[in-house]
Amino acid sequence: MTLKNNLDNIRKHNKDINAILELNPSAVADEKKSKGKLKGKVIAVKANINVNGLKVSCASKVLEDYRGTYDASVIGRIKGEGGIIVGMANMDEFACGSSGETSAFGSVQNPNAKGYVSGGSSSGSAASVAADFCDMALGSDTGGSIRNPASHCGVVGMKPTYSSVSRYGLIDLSMSLDQIGPIAKNVSDCALLLSVIQGFDERDSISHDSPEINLKDVEKIPRDLVLGLLDFEIQDARIQELINEKIETAVKKYGWKVKKVKIPSLDLAIATYYPLVYVEFFSGTRRFDGRRYGKKIDDFAGPEVVRRLLGGSEITKAEHKGRYYHLALKAKKLIADEIAKVFKDVDCIVSPTVPRLPHKIGEEISVEDMYSYDALTIPANLAGNCAISIPAGKVDSIPVGMQIMCDSFEDGKLLQIARSIEKL
Amino acid sequence: MTDFLWHEVDEKEKADIQQEAKKIMDDFSKKLSKVSKLKEAEIERPLSERKELENANSLNIDKDIMLKNAPESKNDFIVSEKGEW
């Protein structure tokens, strides 16, 4: 597919899908001079990642006219390898959401399940890939925001190891959890994009070097693998059955072993995650005071952003010391330690990406139920590990994703395992 | 129960959201406080400072766009606060 095909698809279908907020006027010119590892590859960028000259709106009225004044490090790397930025992708407002509904510029339709949410918060990124608006996309993942929409839209999405991809130029949701990552139609393209964007960056204070992704090794089938099948009851058993069937097929074909694994404190993941996010988001958004750019966030944000701001403001008061954030940090360490222990016996942990099918756009749902979408994706963020969602099939004609998680800095191994299962 | 579609939030809804957010956080806090095996989450860092870039000031920011982003600017300055001094 060429850029022309992608642009034609956008012109025909974006008014219904609403995945792209702004097209890059230089895309056609950029295609002519494209050379490098990403030659000819068309890439959509989540609207919370700075691209010089394009609107970095975070899908919010607060920044609706704000234009990026520099390229994020990942964008510099993409352009350096000939990647063509097609435009800025819609998202949940300031990445606050798991459905793609909270954008100030309209919700994102799921291209592979009409009427249903695309997932979030990287809703437009995943939908753009699913709708052939681009070859690949960048998203950001704090508690599942790449993997969740990848699962709902039937594409591949990966959260790399925390600190392996520079966050310089990412407008943060929660700085101790955020990670930029790739979304693509297949694992090979995900690996390709990750190989370009990962790497040490002095401009990101927590940046780490990580083992280079060997694209040839990703295509090899690993031998003597031990899969850990997560023992955790989910809302929709049909999803688990689909995952179990895939695992059974992989084990038979490749001679892998499988064992059931438990993360004892997994049911604390949501209660751990949200206090951390509320506090870090509140802290990180004090800059949006409308003085140097944009508008004052407290006055122009939608309900979910307001919820996190007011909640974050409340629980950071001195009188609540030790009750919320500090407690959540302790629980974060507990969960991370438990996951590290599991990885002593297995090569990866496999589960559904999301415990239920997506709801319909605009459907009423409790805040607790919305937050519960993240139950299986959050642990990888709390532990800093790498995790990927790949298509596992469909339930009621709606795409369902399988999540594979590996230990920190085993991103290459993760991609190899995912590719092997994808080849089944 | 609510839908999650974006809409403007008025003061009454803000007050409701604030109460709801506090309740959610309290429920989470209650759940975590029941866990007896929580330990302090210190992280040992060998270095407490990081080395700055050699050209730390040359960040290649597009100044024209930066000034256009500002609600009010004058020549090379963003006017962010006015007052009687």
Tab-separated table of C-alpha atoms in Angstrom, chain A residues 264-269 271-272 327 330-332 334-335 338, chain B residues 28-39:
chain	number	residue	atom	x	y	z
A	264	PRO	CA	-0.985	-13.575	43.839
A	265	SER	CA	-1.643	-9.821	44.106
A	266	LEU	CA	-2.966	-9.349	40.570
A	267	ASP	CA	-6.364	-8.318	41.917
A	268	LEU	CA	-4.666	-5.273	43.488
A	269	ALA	CA	-3.395	-3.985	40.136
A	271	ALA	CA	-6.243	-0.219	43.076
A	272	THR	CA	-2.467	0.293	42.788
A	327	LEU	CA	0.637	2.967	49.781
A	330	LYS	CA	4.438	-0.210	48.068
A	331	ALA	CA	1.786	-2.278	46.281
A	332	LYS	CA	3.526	-1.552	42.961
A	334	LEU	CA	4.864	-6.096	45.654
A	335	ILE	CA	3.298	-6.823	42.254
A	338	GLU	CA	5.739	-11.281	42.284
B	28	PHE	CA	-8.670	1.599	46.518
B	29	SER	CA	-6.820	2.775	49.619
B	30	LYS	CA	-8.974	0.531	51.834
B	31	LYS	CA	-8.207	-2.445	49.609
B	32	LEU	CA	-4.457	-1.804	49.688
B	33	SER	CA	-4.298	-1.170	53.441
B	34	LYS	CA	-5.644	-4.661	54.101
B	35	VAL	CA	-2.522	-6.172	52.506
B	36	SER	CA	-0.122	-7.058	55.283
B	37	LYS	CA	2.921	-7.887	53.166
B	38	LEU	CA	3.573	-4.374	51.778
B	39	LYS	CA	7.124	-3.159	52.234
